[in-house]
mmCIF file of C-alpha atoms in Angstrom:
data_model
loop_
_atom_site.group_PDB
_atom_site.id
_atom_site.type_symbol
_atom_site.label_atom_id
_atom_site.label_comp_id
_atom_site.label_asym_id
_atom_site.label_seq_id
_atom_site.Cartn_x
_atom_site.Cartn_y
_atom_site.Cartn_z
ATOM 1 C CA MET A 1 115.373 180.567 143.286
ATOM 2 C CA LYS A 2 116.452 184.169 143.814
ATOM 3 C CA LYS A 3 118.630 184.421 140.702
ATOM 4 C CA PHE A 4 115.551 183.838 138.519
ATOM 5 C CA SER A 5 112.970 185.856 140.456
ATOM 6 C CA LYS A 6 112.952 188.841 138.062
ATOM 7 C CA ALA A 7 112.275 186.603 135.037
ATOM 8 C CA GLU A 8 109.534 184.761 136.905
ATOM 9 C CA GLY A 9 107.969 188.085 137.872
ATOM 10 C CA LEU A 10 107.943 189.218 134.244
ATOM 11 C CA ILE A 11 106.285 185.985 133.136
ATOM 12 C CA THR A 12 103.592 186.375 135.808
ATOM 13 C CA GLN A 13 103.044 190.015 134.845
ATOM 14 C CA ALA A 14 102.721 189.155 131.138
ATOM 15 C CA ALA A 15 100.168 186.424 131.929
ATOM 16 C CA LYS A 16 98.098 188.902 133.963
ATOM 17 C CA ILE A 17 98.149 191.422 131.115
ATOM 18 C CA LEU A 18 96.986 188.792 128.629
ATOM 19 C CA ASP A 19 94.184 187.750 130.974
ATOM 20 C CA ALA A 20 93.093 191.380 131.362
ATOM 21 C CA LEU A 21 93.048 191.826 127.572
ATOM 22 C CA GLY A 22 90.793 188.820 127.096
ATOM 23 C CA ALA A 23 92.890 185.841 126.150
ATOM 24 C CA SER A 24 90.103 184.214 124.173
ATOM 25 C CA GLN A 25 90.464 186.998 121.597
ATOM 26 C CA LEU A 26 94.223 186.690 121.632
ATOM 27 C CA GLU A 27 94.808 182.955 121.439
ATOM 28 C CA GLU A 28 97.907 183.411 119.320
ATOM 29 C CA LYS A 29 99.354 185.958 121.768
ATOM 30 C CA ARG A 30 98.762 183.560 124.660
ATOM 31 C CA ALA A 31 100.424 180.725 122.739
ATOM 32 C CA ALA A 32 103.376 182.970 121.908
ATOM 33 C CA SER A 33 103.683 184.020 125.546
ATOM 34 C CA LEU A 34 103.681 180.369 126.615
ATOM 35 C CA PHE A 35 106.548 179.686 124.221
ATOM 36 C CA GLY A 36 108.315 182.743 125.656
ATOM 37 C CA ALA A 37 107.795 181.477 129.197
ATOM 38 C CA ALA A 38 109.156 178.075 128.163
ATOM 39 C CA ILE A 39 112.255 179.781 126.752
ATOM 40 C CA VAL A 40 112.830 181.520 130.076
ATOM 41 C CA GLU A 41 112.317 178.273 132.014
ATOM 42 C CA ASN A 42 114.646 176.425 129.644
ATOM 43 C CA SER A 43 117.224 179.187 130.061
ATOM 44 C CA LYS A 44 117.169 178.618 133.800
ATOM 45 C CA ALA A 45 117.720 174.902 133.206
ATOM 46 C CA ILE A 46 120.563 175.642 130.778
ATOM 47 C CA ILE A 47 122.333 177.799 133.364
ATOM 48 C CA LEU A 48 121.995 175.120 136.034
ATOM 49 C CA LEU A 49 123.172 172.393 133.640
ATOM 50 C CA LEU A 50 126.196 174.435 132.555
ATOM 51 C CA GLU A 51 127.086 175.259 136.159
ATOM 52 C CA SER A 52 127.041 171.517 136.880
ATOM 53 C CA GLY A 53 129.176 170.606 133.853
ATOM 54 C CA PHE A 54 126.389 169.033 131.788
ATOM 55 C CA TYR A 55 127.335 170.698 128.496
ATOM 56 C CA ASN A 56 125.697 168.295 126.038
ATOM 57 C CA GLU A 57 122.463 168.325 128.009
ATOM 58 C CA ALA A 58 122.509 172.130 128.075
ATOM 59 C CA ALA A 59 122.978 172.151 124.282
ATOM 60 C CA SER A 60 119.919 169.907 123.874
ATOM 61 C CA VAL A 61 117.759 172.201 125.989
ATOM 62 C CA SER A 62 119.169 175.165 124.071
ATOM 63 C CA ARG A 63 118.010 173.616 120.787
ATOM 64 C CA LEU A 64 114.540 173.130 122.244
ATOM 65 C CA SER A 65 114.522 176.809 123.208
ATOM 66 C CA LEU A 66 115.395 177.748 119.639
ATOM 67 C CA GLU A 67 112.436 175.701 118.405
ATOM 68 C CA HIS A 68 110.201 177.526 120.907
ATOM 69 C CA LEU A 69 111.575 180.806 119.554
ATOM 70 C CA PHE A 70 110.811 179.750 115.970
ATOM 71 C CA ASN A 71 107.240 178.819 116.912
ATOM 72 C CA MET A 72 106.743 182.012 118.915
ATOM 73 C CA GLY A 73 108.014 184.163 116.056
ATOM 74 C CA ALA A 74 105.946 182.329 113.446
ATOM 75 C CA ILE A 75 102.775 182.726 115.513
ATOM 76 C CA LEU A 76 103.377 186.427 116.154
ATOM 77 C CA LYS A 77 104.158 187.075 112.492
ATOM 78 C CA ASN A 78 101.020 185.314 111.234
ATOM 79 C CA LYS A 79 98.247 184.121 113.535
ATOM 80 C CA ASN A 80 97.325 181.386 111.019
ATOM 81 C CA ASN A 81 100.582 179.675 111.948
ATOM 82 C CA LEU A 82 99.014 178.725 115.281
ATOM 83 C CA ASP A 83 96.505 176.542 113.423
ATOM 84 C CA LYS A 84 99.343 175.033 111.380
ATOM 85 C CA LEU A 85 101.212 174.253 114.590
ATOM 86 C CA LYS A 86 98.118 172.696 116.178
ATOM 87 C CA ASN A 87 97.522 170.566 113.092
ATOM 88 C CA HIS A 88 101.145 169.457 113.086
ATOM 89 C CA SER A 89 100.819 168.407 116.725
ATOM 90 C CA LYS A 90 97.600 166.525 115.975
ATOM 91 C CA SER A 91 99.266 164.632 113.150
ATOM 92 C CA GLU A 92 102.337 163.769 115.221
ATOM 93 C CA ILE A 93 100.527 162.083 118.123
ATOM 94 C CA PRO A 94 99.231 159.022 116.216
ATOM 95 C CA LYS A 95 102.491 158.807 114.275
ATOM 96 C CA GLN A 96 104.597 158.724 117.455
ATOM 97 C CA LEU A 97 102.177 156.339 119.151
ATOM 98 C CA GLY A 98 102.525 154.046 116.137
ATOM 99 C CA TYR A 99 106.306 154.001 116.637
ATOM 100 C CA ILE A 100 105.856 153.282 120.336
ATOM 101 C CA LEU A 101 103.454 150.416 119.605
ATOM 102 C CA GLU A 102 105.851 148.930 117.026
ATOM 103 C CA ASN A 103 108.705 149.126 119.500
ATOM 104 C CA HIS A 104 106.511 147.579 122.182
ATOM 105 C CA LYS A 105 106.078 144.477 120.010
ATOM 106 C CA LYS A 106 109.861 143.967 119.993
ATOM 107 C CA HIS A 107 110.618 145.246 123.481
ATOM 108 C CA PRO A 108 107.543 145.345 125.739
ATOM 109 C CA SER A 109 107.691 148.545 127.734
ATOM 110 C CA LEU A 110 104.091 149.704 128.142
ATOM 111 C CA THR A 111 101.844 148.807 131.024
ATOM 112 C CA PRO A 112 98.695 146.922 129.949
ATOM 113 C CA GLU A 113 96.644 150.046 130.681
ATOM 114 C CA ASN A 114 98.916 152.309 128.593
ATOM 115 C CA LEU A 115 98.992 149.750 125.795
ATOM 116 C CA ASP A 116 95.181 149.735 125.692
ATOM 117 C CA LEU A 117 95.058 153.548 125.703
ATOM 118 C CA ALA A 118 97.618 153.842 122.898
ATOM 119 C CA GLN A 119 95.876 151.239 120.745
ATOM 120 C CA ALA A 120 92.492 152.877 121.329
ATOM 121 C CA TYR A 121 93.863 156.291 120.362
ATOM 122 C CA VAL A 122 95.515 155.060 117.174
ATOM 123 C CA SER A 123 92.472 153.075 116.043
ATOM 124 C CA ASP A 124 89.882 155.747 116.946
ATOM 125 C CA SER A 125 87.889 156.289 113.740
ATOM 126 C CA SER A 126 86.825 159.789 114.827
ATOM 127 C CA ARG A 127 90.395 160.888 114.049
ATOM 128 C CA ALA A 128 90.060 159.903 110.380
ATOM 129 C CA ASN A 129 89.771 163.574 109.399
ATOM 130 C CA ASP A 130 92.746 164.720 111.462
ATOM 131 C CA PRO A 131 95.515 166.275 109.376
ATOM 132 C CA LYS A 132 97.954 163.683 108.025
ATOM 133 C CA ASN A 133 100.922 165.825 107.069
ATOM 134 C CA PRO A 134 100.360 169.532 107.609
ATOM 135 C CA GLY A 135 103.977 170.347 106.751
ATOM 136 C CA PHE A 136 104.651 172.685 109.654
ATOM 137 C CA ASN A 137 107.792 171.819 111.563
ATOM 138 C CA PRO A 138 110.604 173.754 113.261
ATOM 139 C CA TYR A 139 112.224 174.498 109.882
ATOM 140 C CA ASN A 140 108.962 175.945 108.535
ATOM 141 C CA ALA A 141 108.443 177.913 111.740
ATOM 142 C CA ALA A 142 111.976 179.355 111.489
ATOM 143 C CA GLU A 143 111.288 180.376 107.864
ATOM 144 C CA GLU A 144 107.928 181.962 108.774
ATOM 145 C CA ALA A 145 109.510 183.851 111.678
ATOM 146 C CA GLY A 146 112.422 185.086 109.561
ATOM 147 C CA LEU A 147 114.829 183.193 111.831
ATOM 148 C CA ASN A 148 116.023 180.559 109.404
ATOM 149 C CA PHE A 149 119.603 181.785 109.856
ATOM 150 C CA LEU A 150 119.402 180.278 113.369
ATOM 151 C CA TYR A 151 117.954 176.965 112.243
ATOM 152 C CA ASN A 152 121.290 175.346 111.416
ATOM 153 C CA SER A 153 123.235 177.110 114.146
ATOM 154 C CA SER A 154 125.135 175.073 116.667
#
């Protein structure tokens, strides 16, 4: 879409620069740039939603963009926050799958194949050492980034 072409060009250019710098040495910069790209993409969606009169939906996407901003800022401020974020994600997957499996017992919604995959993931003993509660969430990311004043904004 023409109205977003400049933003898309900047995202492409930033990705090329990171590749040229050697992204493996700059994992946190790549992660931050991906959050930045997601913010731009979400902003496009917000504009389209607002133009179509979907105000509540635009607010939801806006909140997601704020969380991306918190994560991006936290990672750029301290590269160790990327590991905290990864650990948080690792701990959330089995937790959310557990909720899905509990709900499936009451209201079957998974295909047999997806049910098997979810059960296998949750019961996989190799995940015994995965972090249980790393304590890194959007609030923590906002604090780390110095953006906590935005956390409770509406």
